[in-house]
Amino acid sequence: MTPSRIAGRAGVYVAAVVLAVYSAFPIYWMIVSSLRPTQDMLMNPTLVPDRLTLDYYISLLAQTDYPRQFLNSLIVAVSTVVLTMVLSIMIAYGVTRQRIRGKQMIIGGMLYAYMFPPLLLAIPLYAMFAKVGLNDTLLSLVISHLTITMPLGVWFLWGFFKTMPFELEEAAMVDGCTRLGAFLRVVLPLSVPGLVTVAIFAFLLSWTDYTFALVMIGSDANKTVPLGLASMVGAFDLRWGDVMAGSTLIALPLFAAFVMLSRYFVQGLTAGAVKG
Amino acid sequence: MTRWMLPGFLAVGVIATLVLIVGPAIYAVSLSFYDAPSLTSEPQWVGLAKYAAVLQSAEFWNALWNGIVYAGLSIVLQVVLGIGFALLLNQRFFGRTLLRGVAFLPYLLPTVIAVLTFKWMVDGSLGIVTITMDDLGLPPIYWFETETASMVSVILISVWLWTPFVTTTFLAGLQTVPQQLYEAARVDGAGPIRRFFHVTLPSLRPILTVIILLRSVWMFNKFDVIWLTTQGGPLGATEHLPVLSYRKAFTLYDIGSGAAVATLSFVVLMAVVSLYFLLFPMEKAK
């Protein structure tokens, strides 16, 4: 190897270390802070903790509304994913397969929904929910999350179904399937990568949402984790250990899901369809 | 039954689009023509009065300018850093797959957590950044107390959170650049820098166009980072249109003005997007 090549390799590794520290250090520090005894946190915040404790997790789960908020977040995110899947599969399939004029309007509407400031939708939705008595409910949050996740799902699946040849369903129908049967037995199984991508991103958007929750939810009983954590920091008695423990607990499921499904994330991102 | 499946699916689509998107959007715009101090009282039609008041207020122009600074600087940094990271992650080296995963992690974090962790790291007495800077003999930074520092804070958090979007999208694009182009450039004696500007960038211009367009739209609308970090302060130094709109509608209970600000920010955005499509037609990007 020539000296310039060696310098080049060294440069690559130095850059790699810089990127690793830049991306991971805040996350590392969040996890470490949630595990460090209070004594050490106040007096001796070493880079690698000397002692570990689960005290913050125990007090978070036993003494705060965190478990309730976690359950709320889960209910909202799962409901959002299920409704997003059902609606966007139906709409995207209808749009790609039915010959009718004006159906492009639906896709156009979805694309424009992407440009909307979330607050432009949150203000009227809040007013509408207040009128029908749905304000401050988990259902109101699910419906408002759908305004982001459904356009995403339709846009993404529309592109997916479009590339799938009609002949597949026609062959199944010749073999005696109904259209619904052909759809359920042929189209959906072949669309699994697209469906997984949409489900992941719908979950991600709902699970991490703060803006809509802030507008829609007023009572402590209906707060989701992002909203609950944010109000913990507003509180007078600031307990960083508890806050970091709560943050770690909400981040870890996301990391685990990412490790299992990373290639779908990349697929979804490169389709350019993912709001964030 | 089977005959009605597709029309049924489309009907669901029309209804869902109307109820979830078109209806609320029209309602939002119509709210901006009313004076509604609360949701229970009867709203009063005031025509364009809310727009007149908003457009004449200094806070609107301040918020518009802050939004341009916030979105502009954070997009430039995301794109420059994102492309740099993508070029690095495209090299062959030990641990590349792992690093690609690690570099993506910030994108998964809820904004709330990124903001809280940043606040914890720069905490005045216990934060690791504060302590380290003190140990190095550097003067303390008052992250949320001065106007420049608070704008820098919200930009830093945003760049950290959303650079992975650019990195990953650009990295996927890099795989599609034909290797023959690089070899041809090499034969012509082009070094790495010339190869980047004459082969990589022109090949990836369509992807870059889409990335910048999408990120501009989202950064201009992004509410949560600024609200959670500074609530628009100090003294309005980080207040942008979404924060102004939220404050009008939900803390000052002037729903008409909040809707007017949101509508105006949508108009600004549409103008930018249209200009963008005029300069970079979409058919090239496809």
PDB file of N, CA, C and O in Angstrom, chain A residues 9 13 22-23 26 29 33 90-91 98 110 112 115-116 119-120 124 126 131 147 179-180 211 214-215 233 240 247 250 254 258 269-270 272 274-276, chain B residues 2 5 9-10 13 17 20 24-25 27-28 39 92 94 104 108 113 116-117 120 123 128 160 165 172 214-215 218 221-223 242 246 250 266 269-270:
ATOM      1  N   ARG A   9      -7.148   5.262   4.173  1.00  0.00           N
ATOM      2  CA  ARG A   9      -7.829   4.295   5.054  1.00  0.00           C
ATOM      3  C   ARG A   9      -7.993   4.869   6.457  1.00  0.00           C
ATOM      4  O   ARG A   9      -9.052   4.754   7.064  1.00  0.00           O
ATOM      5  N   TYR A  13     -11.474   5.592   8.727  1.00  0.00           N
ATOM      6  CA  TYR A  13     -11.781   5.090  10.072  1.00  0.00           C
ATOM      7  C   TYR A  13     -11.991   6.223  11.062  1.00  0.00           C
ATOM      8  O   TYR A  13     -12.873   6.146  11.938  1.00  0.00           O
ATOM      9  N   TYR A  22     -21.089  10.897  17.078  1.00  0.00           N
ATOM     10  CA  TYR A  22     -22.107  11.925  16.825  1.00  0.00           C
ATOM     11  C   TYR A  22     -23.518  11.319  16.890  1.00  0.00           C
ATOM     12  O   TYR A  22     -24.417  11.880  17.511  1.00  0.00           O
ATOM     13  N   SER A  23     -23.701  10.151  16.250  1.00  0.00           N
ATOM     14  CA  SER A  23     -25.044   9.565  16.196  1.00  0.00           C
ATOM     15  C   SER A  23     -25.443   8.898  17.503  1.00  0.00           C
ATOM     16  O   SER A  23     -26.595   8.961  17.910  1.00  0.00           O
ATOM     17  N   PRO A  26     -25.590  10.791  22.279  1.00  0.00           N
ATOM     18  CA  PRO A  26     -26.769  11.230  23.047  1.00  0.00           C
ATOM     19  C   PRO A  26     -27.644  10.057  23.492  1.00  0.00           C
ATOM     20  O   PRO A  26     -28.180  10.067  24.606  1.00  0.00           O
ATOM     21  N   TRP A  29     -25.868   8.272  26.292  1.00  0.00           N
ATOM     22  CA  TRP A  29     -25.922   9.078  27.521  1.00  0.00           C
ATOM     23  C   TRP A  29     -27.306   9.012  28.162  1.00  0.00           C
ATOM     24  O   TRP A  29     -27.444   8.981  29.382  1.00  0.00           O
ATOM     25  N   SER A  33     -27.612   7.476  31.813  1.00  0.00           N
ATOM     26  CA  SER A  33     -28.154   8.350  32.860  1.00  0.00           C
ATOM     27  C   SER A  33     -29.343   7.710  33.557  1.00  0.00           C
ATOM     28  O   SER A  33     -29.591   7.973  34.730  1.00  0.00           O
ATOM     29  N   MET A  90     -57.512  -0.535   0.861  1.00  0.00           N
ATOM     30  CA  MET A  90     -58.724  -0.429   0.054  1.00  0.00           C
ATOM     31  C   MET A  90     -58.603   0.701  -0.964  1.00  0.00           C
ATOM     32  O   MET A  90     -58.891   0.529  -2.156  1.00  0.00           O
ATOM     33  N   ILE A  91     -58.171   1.865  -0.502  1.00  0.00           N
ATOM     34  CA  ILE A  91     -58.131   3.026  -1.390  1.00  0.00           C
ATOM     35  C   ILE A  91     -57.102   2.810  -2.499  1.00  0.00           C
ATOM     36  O   ILE A  91     -57.394   3.006  -3.684  1.00  0.00           O
ATOM     37  N   GLN A  98     -59.637   0.155 -10.592  1.00  0.00           N
ATOM     38  CA  GLN A  98     -60.920   0.550 -11.152  1.00  0.00           C
ATOM     39  C   GLN A  98     -60.725   1.602 -12.232  1.00  0.00           C
ATOM     40  O   GLN A  98     -60.020   2.586 -12.014  1.00  0.00           O
ATOM     41  N   MET A 110     -54.254  13.241  -1.390  1.00  0.00           N
ATOM     42  CA  MET A 110     -53.278  12.663  -0.469  1.00  0.00           C
ATOM     43  C   MET A 110     -51.950  13.420  -0.545  1.00  0.00           C
ATOM     44  O   MET A 110     -51.316  13.694   0.462  1.00  0.00           O
ATOM     45  N   TYR A 112     -51.477  16.502  -1.499  1.00  0.00           N
ATOM     46  CA  TYR A 112     -51.602  17.825  -0.890  1.00  0.00           C
ATOM     47  C   TYR A 112     -51.625  17.747   0.625  1.00  0.00           C
ATOM     48  O   TYR A 112     -51.126  18.634   1.308  1.00  0.00           O
ATOM     49  N   MET A 115     -48.475  18.411   2.251  1.00  0.00           N
ATOM     50  CA  MET A 115     -47.950  19.771   2.324  1.00  0.00           C
ATOM     51  C   MET A 115     -48.562  20.526   3.508  1.00  0.00           C
ATOM     52  O   MET A 115     -48.065  21.556   3.903  1.00  0.00           O
ATOM     53  N   PHE A 116     -49.679  20.031   4.037  1.00  0.00           N
ATOM     54  CA  PHE A 116     -50.378  20.788   5.065  1.00  0.00           C
ATOM     55  C   PHE A 116     -49.541  20.905   6.322  1.00  0.00           C
ATOM     56  O   PHE A 116     -48.972  19.928   6.795  1.00  0.00           O
ATOM     57  N   LEU A 119     -50.686  21.800  12.019  1.00  0.00           N
ATOM     58  CA  LEU A 119     -51.590  22.658  12.796  1.00  0.00           C
ATOM     59  C   LEU A 119     -52.796  23.102  11.980  1.00  0.00           C
ATOM     60  O   LEU A 119     -53.866  23.349  12.528  1.00  0.00           O
ATOM     61  N   LEU A 120     -52.633  23.203  10.666  1.00  0.00           N
ATOM     62  CA  LEU A 120     -53.768  23.588   9.825  1.00  0.00           C
ATOM     63  C   LEU A 120     -54.857  22.523   9.919  1.00  0.00           C
ATOM     64  O   LEU A 120     -56.040  22.819   9.791  1.00  0.00           O
ATOM     65  N   PRO A 124     -58.864  22.778  12.997  1.00  0.00           N
ATOM     66  CA  PRO A 124     -60.261  22.420  12.693  1.00  0.00           C
ATOM     67  C   PRO A 124     -60.673  21.077  13.293  1.00  0.00           C
ATOM     68  O   PRO A 124     -61.819  20.922  13.718  1.00  0.00           O
ATOM     69  N   TYR A 126     -59.702  19.790  16.096  1.00  0.00           N
ATOM     70  CA  TYR A 126     -59.996  20.039  17.503  1.00  0.00           C
ATOM     71  C   TYR A 126     -61.384  20.662  17.654  1.00  0.00           C
ATOM     72  O   TYR A 126     -62.175  20.246  18.501  1.00  0.00           O
ATOM     73  N   LYS A 131     -67.127  19.854  19.120  1.00  0.00           N
ATOM     74  CA  LYS A 131     -68.563  19.942  18.803  1.00  0.00           C
ATOM     75  C   LYS A 131     -69.288  18.625  19.063  1.00  0.00           C
ATOM     76  O   LYS A 131     -70.407  18.610  19.536  1.00  0.00           O
ATOM     77  N   THR A 147     -54.853  11.390   9.651  1.00  0.00           N
ATOM     78  CA  THR A 147     -54.698  12.420   8.613  1.00  0.00           C
ATOM     79  C   THR A 147     -53.275  12.451   8.064  1.00  0.00           C
ATOM     80  O   THR A 147     -53.052  12.970   6.984  1.00  0.00           O
ATOM     81  N   ARG A 179     -63.052 -11.875  -7.317  1.00  0.00           N
ATOM     82  CA  ARG A 179     -62.100 -10.768  -7.289  1.00  0.00           C
ATOM     83  C   ARG A 179     -61.538 -10.573  -5.888  1.00  0.00           C
ATOM     84  O   ARG A 179     -60.345 -10.382  -5.695  1.00  0.00           O
ATOM     85  N   LEU A 180     -62.454 -10.660  -4.894  1.00  0.00           N
ATOM     86  CA  LEU A 180     -62.017 -10.513  -3.509  1.00  0.00           C
ATOM     87  C   LEU A 180     -61.037 -11.628  -3.153  1.00  0.00           C
ATOM     88  O   LEU A 180     -60.000 -11.395  -2.538  1.00  0.00           O
ATOM     89  N   THR A 211     -47.226  16.713  18.592  1.00  0.00           N
ATOM     90  CA  THR A 211     -48.020  17.877  18.201  1.00  0.00           C
ATOM     91  C   THR A 211     -49.526  17.642  18.340  1.00  0.00           C
ATOM     92  O   THR A 211     -50.229  18.413  18.998  1.00  0.00           O
ATOM     93  N   LEU A 214     -50.633  17.162  21.931  1.00  0.00           N
ATOM     94  CA  LEU A 214     -50.674  18.417  22.689  1.00  0.00           C
ATOM     95  C   LEU A 214     -51.996  19.148  22.459  1.00  0.00           C
ATOM     96  O   LEU A 214     -52.602  19.682  23.389  1.00  0.00           O
ATOM     97  N   VAL A 215     -52.455  19.160  21.207  1.00  0.00           N
ATOM     98  CA  VAL A 215     -53.682  19.882  20.882  1.00  0.00           C
ATOM     99  C   VAL A 215     -54.913  19.113  21.388  1.00  0.00           C
ATOM    100  O   VAL A 215     -55.821  19.700  21.976  1.00  0.00           O
ATOM    101  N   VAL A 233     -40.999  17.486  32.483  1.00  0.00           N
ATOM    102  CA  VAL A 233     -39.906  18.452  32.485  1.00  0.00           C
ATOM    103  C   VAL A 233     -40.409  19.846  32.833  1.00  0.00           C
ATOM    104  O   VAL A 233     -39.702  20.641  33.421  1.00  0.00           O
ATOM    105  N   TRP A 240     -34.264  14.213  36.442  1.00  0.00           N
ATOM    106  CA  TRP A 240     -33.678  13.796  35.178  1.00  0.00           C
ATOM    107  C   TRP A 240     -33.574  12.284  35.050  1.00  0.00           C
ATOM    108  O   TRP A 240     -33.745  11.732  33.971  1.00  0.00           O
ATOM    109  N   SER A 247     -37.620   7.976  28.785  1.00  0.00           N
ATOM    110  CA  SER A 247     -37.195   8.127  27.396  1.00  0.00           C
ATOM    111  C   SER A 247     -36.631   6.817  26.856  1.00  0.00           C
ATOM    112  O   SER A 247     -36.925   6.415  25.729  1.00  0.00           O
ATOM    113  N   ILE A 250     -39.303   4.247  25.968  1.00  0.00           N
ATOM    114  CA  ILE A 250     -40.081   4.466  24.743  1.00  0.00           C
ATOM    115  C   ILE A 250     -39.205   4.305  23.513  1.00  0.00           C
ATOM    116  O   ILE A 250     -39.674   3.974  22.426  1.00  0.00           O
ATOM    117  N   LEU A 254     -38.578   0.936  19.645  1.00  0.00           N
ATOM    118  CA  LEU A 254     -38.333   1.430  18.295  1.00  0.00           C
ATOM    119  C   LEU A 254     -37.020   0.868  17.751  1.00  0.00           C
ATOM    120  O   LEU A 254     -36.933   0.462  16.591  1.00  0.00           O
ATOM    121  N   PHE A 258     -36.468  -1.661  14.649  1.00  0.00           N
ATOM    122  CA  PHE A 258     -35.578  -1.276  13.554  1.00  0.00           C
ATOM    123  C   PHE A 258     -34.588  -2.385  13.231  1.00  0.00           C
ATOM    124  O   PHE A 258     -34.349  -2.701  12.060  1.00  0.00           O
ATOM    125  N   LEU A 269     -37.991   4.719   3.140  1.00  0.00           N
ATOM    126  CA  LEU A 269     -37.371   6.035   3.013  1.00  0.00           C
ATOM    127  C   LEU A 269     -37.051   6.354   1.564  1.00  0.00           C
ATOM    128  O   LEU A 269     -37.287   7.464   1.090  1.00  0.00           O
ATOM    129  N   THR A 270     -36.498   5.375   0.856  1.00  0.00           N
ATOM    130  CA  THR A 270     -36.058   5.658  -0.502  1.00  0.00           C
ATOM    131  C   THR A 270     -37.242   5.791  -1.445  1.00  0.00           C
ATOM    132  O   THR A 270     -37.122   6.391  -2.501  1.00  0.00           O
ATOM    133  N   GLY A 272     -39.338   7.679  -0.762  1.00  0.00           N
ATOM    134  CA  GLY A 272     -39.559   9.115  -0.608  1.00  0.00           C
ATOM    135  C   GLY A 272     -40.890   9.449   0.003  1.00  0.00           C
ATOM    136  O   GLY A 272     -41.362  10.575  -0.055  1.00  0.00           O
ATOM    137  N   VAL A 274     -41.955   9.080   3.205  1.00  0.00           N
ATOM    138  CA  VAL A 274     -42.094   9.045   4.642  1.00  0.00           C
ATOM    139  C   VAL A 274     -41.946  10.411   5.277  1.00  0.00           C
ATOM    140  O   VAL A 274     -40.932  11.070   5.136  1.00  0.00           O
ATOM    141  N   LYS A 275     -43.002  10.811   5.940  1.00  0.00           N
ATOM    142  CA  LYS A 275     -43.019  12.139   6.544  1.00  0.00           C
ATOM    143  C   LYS A 275     -42.169  12.159   7.811  1.00  0.00           C
ATOM    144  O   LYS A 275     -42.176  11.215   8.567  1.00  0.00           O
ATOM    145  N   GLY A 276     -41.468  13.233   8.009  1.00  0.00           N
ATOM    146  CA  GLY A 276     -40.701  13.297   9.261  1.00  0.00           C
ATOM    147  C   GLY A 276     -39.994  14.618   9.414  1.00  0.00           C
ATOM    148  O   GLY A 276     -39.889  15.375   8.487  1.00  0.00           O
TER     149      GLY A 276
ATOM    150  N   THR B   2     -69.168  -9.093  -5.679  1.00  0.00           N
ATOM    151  CA  THR B   2     -67.824  -8.928  -6.219  1.00  0.00           C
ATOM    152  C   THR B   2     -67.740  -7.705  -7.135  1.00  0.00           C
ATOM    153  O   THR B   2     -66.747  -7.003  -7.155  1.00  0.00           O
ATOM    154  N   MET B   5     -66.936  -4.501  -5.328  1.00  0.00           N
ATOM    155  CA  MET B   5     -65.757  -4.390  -4.465  1.00  0.00           C
ATOM    156  C   MET B   5     -64.930  -3.146  -4.779  1.00  0.00           C
ATOM    157  O   MET B   5     -64.671  -2.316  -3.909  1.00  0.00           O
ATOM    158  N   PHE B   9     -64.377   0.176  -2.570  1.00  0.00           N
ATOM    159  CA  PHE B   9     -63.061   0.625  -2.092  1.00  0.00           C
ATOM    160  C   PHE B   9     -62.859   2.099  -2.420  1.00  0.00           C
ATOM    161  O   PHE B   9     -62.387   2.879  -1.590  1.00  0.00           O
ATOM    162  N   LEU B  10     -63.235   2.461  -3.657  1.00  0.00           N
ATOM    163  CA  LEU B  10     -63.058   3.859  -4.059  1.00  0.00           C
ATOM    164  C   LEU B  10     -63.953   4.789  -3.249  1.00  0.00           C
ATOM    165  O   LEU B  10     -63.543   5.888  -2.879  1.00  0.00           O
ATOM    166  N   GLY B  13     -62.408   5.523  -0.144  1.00  0.00           N
ATOM    167  CA  GLY B  13     -61.333   6.491  -0.371  1.00  0.00           C
ATOM    168  C   GLY B  13     -61.860   7.908  -0.459  1.00  0.00           C
ATOM    169  O   GLY B  13     -61.312   8.819   0.163  1.00  0.00           O
ATOM    170  N   THR B  17     -61.033  10.681   2.347  1.00  0.00           N
ATOM    171  CA  THR B  17     -60.319  11.898   1.939  1.00  0.00           C
ATOM    172  C   THR B  17     -61.119  13.143   2.304  1.00  0.00           C
ATOM    173  O   THR B  17     -60.568  14.123   2.809  1.00  0.00           O
ATOM    174  N   LEU B  20     -61.295  13.323   6.400  1.00  0.00           N
ATOM    175  CA  LEU B  20     -60.040  13.507   7.136  1.00  0.00           C
ATOM    176  C   LEU B  20     -59.210  14.675   6.623  1.00  0.00           C
ATOM    177  O   LEU B  20     -58.456  15.273   7.384  1.00  0.00           O
ATOM    178  N   PRO B  24     -61.597  19.091   6.942  1.00  0.00           N
ATOM    179  CA  PRO B  24     -60.884  19.906   7.928  1.00  0.00           C
ATOM    180  C   PRO B  24     -60.113  21.073   7.304  1.00  0.00           C
ATOM    181  O   PRO B  24     -60.082  22.162   7.872  1.00  0.00           O
ATOM    182  N   ALA B  25     -59.517  20.846   6.116  1.00  0.00           N
ATOM    183  CA  ALA B  25     -58.745  21.928   5.497  1.00  0.00           C
ATOM    184  C   ALA B  25     -59.665  23.095   5.143  1.00  0.00           C
ATOM    185  O   ALA B  25     -59.342  24.256   5.427  1.00  0.00           O
ATOM    186  N   TYR B  27     -62.582  23.722   6.488  1.00  0.00           N
ATOM    187  CA  TYR B  27     -63.065  24.261   7.757  1.00  0.00           C
ATOM    188  C   TYR B  27     -62.010  25.182   8.380  1.00  0.00           C
ATOM    189  O   TYR B  27     -62.330  26.254   8.904  1.00  0.00           O
ATOM    190  N   ALA B  28     -60.730  24.776   8.300  1.00  0.00           N
ATOM    191  CA  ALA B  28     -59.650  25.593   8.865  1.00  0.00           C
ATOM    192  C   ALA B  28     -59.594  26.946   8.182  1.00  0.00           C
ATOM    193  O   ALA B  28     -59.492  27.984   8.835  1.00  0.00           O
ATOM    194  N   LEU B  39     -64.787  27.721  21.596  1.00  0.00           N
ATOM    195  CA  LEU B  39     -65.462  26.833  20.656  1.00  0.00           C
ATOM    196  C   LEU B  39     -66.940  26.715  20.941  1.00  0.00           C
ATOM    197  O   LEU B  39     -67.709  26.232  20.125  1.00  0.00           O
ATOM    198  N   ARG B  92     -15.879   0.923   1.636  1.00  0.00           N
ATOM    199  CA  ARG B  92     -15.764  -0.384   2.285  1.00  0.00           C
ATOM    200  C   ARG B  92     -14.876  -0.256   3.506  1.00  0.00           C
ATOM    201  O   ARG B  92     -13.748   0.197   3.389  1.00  0.00           O
ATOM    202  N   PHE B  94     -14.346  -2.016   7.836  1.00  0.00           N
ATOM    203  CA  PHE B  94     -14.799  -2.955   8.850  1.00  0.00           C
ATOM    204  C   PHE B  94     -15.871  -2.298   9.717  1.00  0.00           C
ATOM    205  O   PHE B  94     -15.679  -1.195  10.212  1.00  0.00           O
ATOM    206  N   PHE B 104     -28.558   5.612  11.618  1.00  0.00           N
ATOM    207  CA  PHE B 104     -29.988   5.789  11.367  1.00  0.00           C
ATOM    208  C   PHE B 104     -30.782   6.032  12.659  1.00  0.00           C
ATOM    209  O   PHE B 104     -31.869   6.590  12.618  1.00  0.00           O
ATOM    210  N   LEU B 108     -35.274   7.536  14.480  1.00  0.00           N
ATOM    211  CA  LEU B 108     -36.339   6.765  15.118  1.00  0.00           C
ATOM    212  C   LEU B 108     -36.838   7.412  16.405  1.00  0.00           C
ATOM    213  O   LEU B 108     -37.896   7.073  16.894  1.00  0.00           O
ATOM    214  N   ILE B 113     -37.954  13.071  23.049  1.00  0.00           N
ATOM    215  CA  ILE B 113     -36.795  12.458  23.692  1.00  0.00           C
ATOM    216  C   ILE B 113     -35.512  13.135  23.251  1.00  0.00           C
ATOM    217  O   ILE B 113     -34.607  13.368  24.061  1.00  0.00           O
ATOM    218  N   LEU B 116     -35.407  16.353  25.203  1.00  0.00           N
ATOM    219  CA  LEU B 116     -35.123  16.141  26.622  1.00  0.00           C
ATOM    220  C   LEU B 116     -33.661  15.750  26.829  1.00  0.00           C
ATOM    221  O   LEU B 116     -33.006  16.238  27.751  1.00  0.00           O
ATOM    222  N   THR B 117     -33.149  14.874  25.961  1.00  0.00           N
ATOM    223  CA  THR B 117     -31.762  14.435  26.127  1.00  0.00           C
ATOM    224  C   THR B 117     -30.807  15.608  25.892  1.00  0.00           C
ATOM    225  O   THR B 117     -29.824  15.772  26.615  1.00  0.00           O
ATOM    226  N   TRP B 120     -30.901  17.746  28.904  1.00  0.00           N
ATOM    227  CA  TRP B 120     -30.172  17.102  29.998  1.00  0.00           C
ATOM    228  C   TRP B 120     -28.661  17.242  29.788  1.00  0.00           C
ATOM    229  O   TRP B 120     -27.917  17.532  30.713  1.00  0.00           O
ATOM    230  N   ASP B 123     -27.605  20.780  30.628  1.00  0.00           N
ATOM    231  CA  ASP B 123     -28.104  21.278  31.906  1.00  0.00           C
ATOM    232  C   ASP B 123     -27.043  22.145  32.594  1.00  0.00           C
ATOM    233  O   ASP B 123     -25.863  21.801  32.614  1.00  0.00           O
ATOM    234  N   ILE B 128     -23.474  16.960  30.861  1.00  0.00           N
ATOM    235  CA  ILE B 128     -22.155  16.484  30.467  1.00  0.00           C
ATOM    236  C   ILE B 128     -21.452  17.520  29.583  1.00  0.00           C
ATOM    237  O   ILE B 128     -20.246  17.727  29.682  1.00  0.00           O
ATOM    238  N   TRP B 160     -29.610  16.941  14.008  1.00  0.00           N
ATOM    239  CA  TRP B 160     -29.256  15.624  14.544  1.00  0.00           C
ATOM    240  C   TRP B 160     -30.369  14.608  14.267  1.00  0.00           C
ATOM    241  O   TRP B 160     -30.119  13.481  13.842  1.00  0.00           O
ATOM    242  N   PHE B 165     -32.326  10.836   7.516  1.00  0.00           N
ATOM    243  CA  PHE B 165     -33.227  10.745   6.354  1.00  0.00           C
ATOM    244  C   PHE B 165     -32.438  11.009   5.074  1.00  0.00           C
ATOM    245  O   PHE B 165     -32.535  10.266   4.098  1.00  0.00           O
ATOM    246  N   ALA B 172     -28.825   5.123  -0.625  1.00  0.00           N
ATOM    247  CA  ALA B 172     -29.526   4.208  -1.536  1.00  0.00           C
ATOM    248  C   ALA B 172     -29.348   4.676  -2.975  1.00  0.00           C
ATOM    249  O   ALA B 172     -29.191   3.868  -3.895  1.00  0.00           O
ATOM    250  N   LEU B 214     -38.892  17.680  -0.064  1.00  0.00           N
ATOM    251  CA  LEU B 214     -39.622  17.098   1.062  1.00  0.00           C
ATOM    252  C   LEU B 214     -39.164  17.700   2.383  1.00  0.00           C
ATOM    253  O   LEU B 214     -39.970  18.063   3.238  1.00  0.00           O
ATOM    254  N   ARG B 215     -37.840  17.805   2.566  1.00  0.00           N
ATOM    255  CA  ARG B 215     -37.337  18.336   3.832  1.00  0.00           C
ATOM    256  C   ARG B 215     -37.737  19.791   4.016  1.00  0.00           C
ATOM    257  O   ARG B 215     -38.038  20.220   5.128  1.00  0.00           O
ATOM    258  N   TRP B 218     -41.326  19.842   5.239  1.00  0.00           N
ATOM    259  CA  TRP B 218     -41.477  19.384   6.625  1.00  0.00           C
ATOM    260  C   TRP B 218     -40.813  20.323   7.628  1.00  0.00           C
ATOM    261  O   TRP B 218     -41.357  20.558   8.711  1.00  0.00           O
ATOM    262  N   ASN B 221     -42.897  23.335   8.374  1.00  0.00           N
ATOM    263  CA  ASN B 221     -44.092  23.041   9.181  1.00  0.00           C
ATOM    264  C   ASN B 221     -43.791  22.524  10.574  1.00  0.00           C
ATOM    265  O   ASN B 221     -44.685  22.361  11.380  1.00  0.00           O
ATOM    266  N   LYS B 222     -42.530  22.179  10.811  1.00  0.00           N
ATOM    267  CA  LYS B 222     -42.177  21.457  12.035  1.00  0.00           C
ATOM    268  C   LYS B 222     -42.462  22.301  13.268  1.00  0.00           C
ATOM    269  O   LYS B 222     -41.974  23.403  13.419  1.00  0.00           O
ATOM    270  N   PHE B 223     -43.300  21.774  14.140  1.00  0.00           N
ATOM    271  CA  PHE B 223     -43.736  22.529  15.307  1.00  0.00           C
ATOM    272  C   PHE B 223     -43.035  22.062  16.584  1.00  0.00           C
ATOM    273  O   PHE B 223     -42.631  22.857  17.431  1.00  0.00           O
ATOM    274  N   PRO B 242     -45.653  28.041  12.779  1.00  0.00           N
ATOM    275  CA  PRO B 242     -46.451  27.057  13.527  1.00  0.00           C
ATOM    276  C   PRO B 242     -46.613  27.412  15.012  1.00  0.00           C
ATOM    277  O   PRO B 242     -47.701  27.261  15.560  1.00  0.00           O
ATOM    278  N   TYR B 246     -50.117  28.205  16.881  1.00  0.00           N
ATOM    279  CA  TYR B 246     -50.548  27.452  18.066  1.00  0.00           C
ATOM    280  C   TYR B 246     -50.861  28.401  19.216  1.00  0.00           C
ATOM    281  O   TYR B 246     -51.876  28.283  19.885  1.00  0.00           O
ATOM    282  N   PHE B 250     -54.478  28.399  20.790  1.00  0.00           N
ATOM    283  CA  PHE B 250     -54.664  27.573  21.989  1.00  0.00           C
ATOM    284  C   PHE B 250     -54.185  28.201  23.284  1.00  0.00           C
ATOM    285  O   PHE B 250     -54.476  27.681  24.345  1.00  0.00           O
ATOM    286  N   PHE B 266     -49.445  27.978   4.866  1.00  0.00           N
ATOM    287  CA  PHE B 266     -49.691  27.040   3.773  1.00  0.00           C
ATOM    288  C   PHE B 266     -49.519  27.732   2.422  1.00  0.00           C
ATOM    289  O   PHE B 266     -48.937  27.178   1.494  1.00  0.00           O
ATOM    290  N   LEU B 269     -45.903  28.181   1.682  1.00  0.00           N
ATOM    291  CA  LEU B 269     -45.350  26.888   1.300  1.00  0.00           C
ATOM    292  C   LEU B 269     -45.709  26.518  -0.136  1.00  0.00           C
ATOM    293  O   LEU B 269     -44.862  26.061  -0.909  1.00  0.00           O
ATOM    294  N   MET B 270     -46.975  26.759  -0.488  1.00  0.00           N
ATOM    295  CA  MET B 270     -47.402  26.449  -1.855  1.00  0.00           C
ATOM    296  C   MET B 270     -46.618  27.288  -2.858  1.00  0.00           C
ATOM    297  O   MET B 270     -46.239  26.812  -3.924  1.00  0.00           O
TER     298      MET B 270
END
